[in-house]
Amino acid sequence: MNAVIQIMSADARQYVCGDNGWFAIGPLDEVFGARACRGIDLEGVKIGLFRVDDEIHALDDICTHGAALLSDGEFEGHEIECPLHAGLVDVRTGRALSAPISRDTRRHETKIEGDVLFVRMQA
Ligand code: FES
């Protein structure tokens, strides 16, 4: 029997897609609070948001190695450690940095207008 792993997001908020595919996520302080990373759901796609200094990076949140949310992992500098098997990903590039992760993680565009964060998903 195959086990079905379901990943639930703690964030049930609905984000609306605006002009040219950009989603308004919200003011940076509200989005992150005291955290440096968090996960959101954009039309069923789990997205991890990571703050590195003044830059915000957005990646697919589901680890390319298995069923875990990267944004639930340990985040230090520009590296996120997957909470399931401890593989590392560079949030600036999506590059897989260590085993068992071997495939890079898809990146998404971000921009900040005023203090509002926008994300545009890549195909
Ligand atoms: S599920 Fe992420 S390293 Fe295995």
JSON list of N, CA, C and O and ligand atoms in Angstrom, two decimals, residues 61-70 81-89 98-102, ligand 1:
[
{"chain": "A", "resi": 61, "resn": "ASP", "atom": "N", "xyz": [8.90, 25.49, -2.12]},
{"chain": "A", "resi": 61, "resn": "ASP", "atom": "CA", "xyz": [9.13, 25.15, -0.71]},
{"chain": "A", "resi": 61, "resn": "ASP", "atom": "C", "xyz": [9.33, 23.66, -0.50]},
{"chain": "A", "resi": 61, "resn": "ASP", "atom": "O", "xyz": [9.93, 23.24, 0.49]},
{"chain": "A", "resi": 62, "resn": "ILE", "atom": "N", "xyz": [8.81, 22.86, -1.42]},
{"chain": "A", "resi": 62, "resn": "ILE", "atom": "CA", "xyz": [8.94, 21.40, -1.24]},
{"chain": "A", "resi": 62, "resn": "ILE", "atom": "C", "xyz": [10.32, 20.96, -1.71]},
{"chain": "A", "resi": 62, "resn": "ILE", "atom": "O", "xyz": [10.74, 21.25, -2.84]},
{"chain": "A", "resi": 63, "resn": "CYS", "atom": "N", "xyz": [11.01, 20.30, -0.84]},
{"chain": "A", "resi": 63, "resn": "CYS", "atom": "CA", "xyz": [12.37, 19.83, -1.11]},
{"chain": "A", "resi": 63, "resn": "CYS", "atom": "C", "xyz": [12.38, 18.95, -2.36]},
{"chain": "A", "resi": 63, "resn": "CYS", "atom": "O", "xyz": [11.47, 18.14, -2.55]},
{"chain": "A", "resi": 64, "resn": "THR", "atom": "N", "xyz": [13.41, 19.10, -3.19]},
{"chain": "A", "resi": 64, "resn": "THR", "atom": "CA", "xyz": [13.49, 18.27, -4.40]},
{"chain": "A", "resi": 64, "resn": "THR", "atom": "C", "xyz": [13.86, 16.82, -4.07]},
{"chain": "A", "resi": 64, "resn": "THR", "atom": "O", "xyz": [13.77, 15.96, -4.93]},
{"chain": "A", "resi": 65, "resn": "HIS", "atom": "N", "xyz": [14.25, 16.56, -2.84]},
{"chain": "A", "resi": 65, "resn": "HIS", "atom": "CA", "xyz": [14.60, 15.19, -2.44]},
{"chain": "A", "resi": 65, "resn": "HIS", "atom": "C", "xyz": [13.42, 14.42, -1.88]},
{"chain": "A", "resi": 65, "resn": "HIS", "atom": "O", "xyz": [13.37, 13.19, -1.97]},
{"chain": "A", "resi": 66, "resn": "GLY", "atom": "N", "xyz": [12.46, 15.11, -1.28]},
{"chain": "A", "resi": 66, "resn": "GLY", "atom": "CA", "xyz": [11.37, 14.38, -0.64]},
{"chain": "A", "resi": 66, "resn": "GLY", "atom": "C", "xyz": [10.28, 15.31, -0.17]},
{"chain": "A", "resi": 66, "resn": "GLY", "atom": "O", "xyz": [10.20, 16.45, -0.59]},
{"chain": "A", "resi": 67, "resn": "ALA", "atom": "N", "xyz": [9.44, 14.77, 0.68]},
{"chain": "A", "resi": 67, "resn": "ALA", "atom": "CA", "xyz": [8.24, 15.50, 1.10]},
{"chain": "A", "resi": 67, "resn": "ALA", "atom": "C", "xyz": [8.49, 16.28, 2.38]},
{"chain": "A", "resi": 67, "resn": "ALA", "atom": "O", "xyz": [8.10, 15.84, 3.47]},
{"chain": "A", "resi": 68, "resn": "ALA", "atom": "N", "xyz": [9.16, 17.39, 2.26]},
{"chain": "A", "resi": 68, "resn": "ALA", "atom": "CA", "xyz": [9.40, 18.26, 3.41]},
{"chain": "A", "resi": 68, "resn": "ALA", "atom": "C", "xyz": [9.37, 19.70, 2.93]},
{"chain": "A", "resi": 68, "resn": "ALA", "atom": "O", "xyz": [9.67, 19.98, 1.76]},
{"chain": "A", "resi": 69, "resn": "LEU", "atom": "N", "xyz": [8.99, 20.58, 3.81]},
{"chain": "A", "resi": 69, "resn": "LEU", "atom": "CA", "xyz": [8.98, 22.00, 3.48]},
{"chain": "A", "resi": 69, "resn": "LEU", "atom": "C", "xyz": [10.30, 22.63, 3.91]},
{"chain": "A", "resi": 69, "resn": "LEU", "atom": "O", "xyz": [10.65, 22.62, 5.10]},
{"chain": "A", "resi": 70, "resn": "LEU", "atom": "N", "xyz": [11.02, 23.17, 2.94]},
{"chain": "A", "resi": 70, "resn": "LEU", "atom": "CA", "xyz": [12.30, 23.79, 3.25]},
{"chain": "A", "resi": 70, "resn": "LEU", "atom": "C", "xyz": [12.16, 24.89, 4.29]},
{"chain": "A", "resi": 70, "resn": "LEU", "atom": "O", "xyz": [13.01, 25.05, 5.17]},
{"chain": "A", "resi": 81, "resn": "GLU", "atom": "N", "xyz": [18.54, 24.40, 5.57]},
{"chain": "A", "resi": 81, "resn": "GLU", "atom": "CA", "xyz": [18.76, 22.98, 5.78]},
{"chain": "A", "resi": 81, "resn": "GLU", "atom": "C", "xyz": [17.41, 22.29, 5.84]},
{"chain": "A", "resi": 81, "resn": "GLU", "atom": "O", "xyz": [16.56, 22.62, 6.67]},
{"chain": "A", "resi": 82, "resn": "CYS", "atom": "N", "xyz": [17.20, 21.34, 4.94]},
{"chain": "A", "resi": 82, "resn": "CYS", "atom": "CA", "xyz": [15.92, 20.63, 4.91]},
{"chain": "A", "resi": 82, "resn": "CYS", "atom": "C", "xyz": [15.68, 19.93, 6.26]},
{"chain": "A", "resi": 82, "resn": "CYS", "atom": "O", "xyz": [16.60, 19.29, 6.79]},
{"chain": "A", "resi": 83, "resn": "PRO", "atom": "N", "xyz": [14.48, 20.06, 6.80]},
{"chain": "A", "resi": 83, "resn": "PRO", "atom": "CA", "xyz": [14.22, 19.47, 8.11]},
{"chain": "A", "resi": 83, "resn": "PRO", "atom": "C", "xyz": [14.15, 17.95, 8.11]},
{"chain": "A", "resi": 83, "resn": "PRO", "atom": "O", "xyz": [14.24, 17.33, 9.17]},
{"chain": "A", "resi": 84, "resn": "LEU", "atom": "N", "xyz": [14.05, 17.33, 6.92]},
{"chain": "A", "resi": 84, "resn": "LEU", "atom": "CA", "xyz": [13.87, 15.87, 6.91]},
{"chain": "A", "resi": 84, "resn": "LEU", "atom": "C", "xyz": [15.19, 15.11, 6.88]},
{"chain": "A", "resi": 84, "resn": "LEU", "atom": "O", "xyz": [15.43, 14.22, 7.70]},
{"chain": "A", "resi": 85, "resn": "HIS", "atom": "N", "xyz": [16.09, 15.45, 5.93]},
{"chain": "A", "resi": 85, "resn": "HIS", "atom": "CA", "xyz": [17.36, 14.72, 5.83]},
{"chain": "A", "resi": 85, "resn": "HIS", "atom": "C", "xyz": [18.57, 15.64, 5.83]},
{"chain": "A", "resi": 85, "resn": "HIS", "atom": "O", "xyz": [19.67, 15.22, 5.48]},
{"chain": "A", "resi": 86, "resn": "ALA", "atom": "N", "xyz": [18.35, 16.90, 6.14]},
{"chain": "A", "resi": 86, "resn": "ALA", "atom": "CA", "xyz": [19.46, 17.85, 6.35]},
{"chain": "A", "resi": 86, "resn": "ALA", "atom": "C", "xyz": [20.23, 18.24, 5.10]},
{"chain": "A", "resi": 86, "resn": "ALA", "atom": "O", "xyz": [21.36, 18.73, 5.20]},
{"chain": "A", "resi": 87, "resn": "GLY", "atom": "N", "xyz": [19.66, 18.03, 3.90]},
{"chain": "A", "resi": 87, "resn": "GLY", "atom": "CA", "xyz": [20.30, 18.56, 2.70]},
{"chain": "A", "resi": 87, "resn": "GLY", "atom": "C", "xyz": [20.27, 20.08, 2.74]},
{"chain": "A", "resi": 87, "resn": "GLY", "atom": "O", "xyz": [19.38, 20.68, 3.34]},
{"chain": "A", "resi": 88, "resn": "LEU", "atom": "N", "xyz": [21.25, 20.70, 2.06]},
{"chain": "A", "resi": 88, "resn": "LEU", "atom": "CA", "xyz": [21.34, 22.16, 2.07]},
{"chain": "A", "resi": 88, "resn": "LEU", "atom": "C", "xyz": [21.03, 22.75, 0.70]},
{"chain": "A", "resi": 88, "resn": "LEU", "atom": "O", "xyz": [21.41, 22.19, -0.34]},
{"chain": "A", "resi": 89, "resn": "VAL", "atom": "N", "xyz": [20.36, 23.89, 0.70]},
{"chain": "A", "resi": 89, "resn": "VAL", "atom": "CA", "xyz": [20.04, 24.63, -0.53]},
{"chain": "A", "resi": 89, "resn": "VAL", "atom": "C", "xyz": [20.45, 26.09, -0.33]},
{"chain": "A", "resi": 89, "resn": "VAL", "atom": "O", "xyz": [20.21, 26.67, 0.73]},
{"chain": "A", "resi": 98, "resn": "SER", "atom": "N", "xyz": [24.27, 20.16, -0.83]},
{"chain": "A", "resi": 98, "resn": "SER", "atom": "CA", "xyz": [24.78, 18.94, -0.21]},
{"chain": "A", "resi": 98, "resn": "SER", "atom": "C", "xyz": [23.76, 17.82, -0.34]},
{"chain": "A", "resi": 98, "resn": "SER", "atom": "O", "xyz": [22.56, 18.05, -0.45]},
{"chain": "A", "resi": 99, "resn": "ALA", "atom": "N", "xyz": [24.31, 16.58, -0.31]},
{"chain": "A", "resi": 99, "resn": "ALA", "atom": "CA", "xyz": [23.47, 15.38, -0.33]},
{"chain": "A", "resi": 99, "resn": "ALA", "atom": "C", "xyz": [22.59, 15.35, 0.92]},
{"chain": "A", "resi": 99, "resn": "ALA", "atom": "O", "xyz": [22.99, 15.90, 1.94]},
{"chain": "A", "resi": 100, "resn": "PRO", "atom": "N", "xyz": [21.45, 14.71, 0.81]},
{"chain": "A", "resi": 100, "resn": "PRO", "atom": "CA", "xyz": [20.97, 13.92, -0.33]},
{"chain": "A", "resi": 100, "resn": "PRO", "atom": "C", "xyz": [20.27, 14.74, -1.41]},
{"chain": "A", "resi": 100, "resn": "PRO", "atom": "O", "xyz": [19.73, 14.18, -2.35]},
{"chain": "A", "resi": 101, "resn": "ILE", "atom": "N", "xyz": [20.26, 16.07, -1.31]},
{"chain": "A", "resi": 101, "resn": "ILE", "atom": "CA", "xyz": [19.61, 16.87, -2.36]},
{"chain": "A", "resi": 101, "resn": "ILE", "atom": "C", "xyz": [20.56, 16.95, -3.55]},
{"chain": "A", "resi": 101, "resn": "ILE", "atom": "O", "xyz": [21.71, 17.39, -3.41]},
{"chain": "A", "resi": 102, "resn": "SER", "atom": "N", "xyz": [20.07, 16.53, -4.72]},
{"chain": "A", "resi": 102, "resn": "SER", "atom": "CA", "xyz": [20.93, 16.56, -5.91]},
{"chain": "A", "resi": 102, "resn": "SER", "atom": "C", "xyz": [20.35, 17.45, -7.01]},
{"chain": "A", "resi": 102, "resn": "SER", "atom": "O", "xyz": [21.07, 17.82, -7.93]},
{"chain": "B", "resi": 1, "resn": "FES", "atom": "S1", "xyz": [13.44, 15.57, 1.98]},
{"chain": "B", "resi": 1, "resn": "FES", "atom": "FE1", "xyz": [14.84, 17.25, 1.96]},
{"chain": "B", "resi": 1, "resn": "FES", "atom": "S2", "xyz": [16.79, 16.33, 2.14]},
{"chain": "B", "resi": 1, "resn": "FES", "atom": "FE2", "xyz": [15.41, 14.67, 2.06]}
]
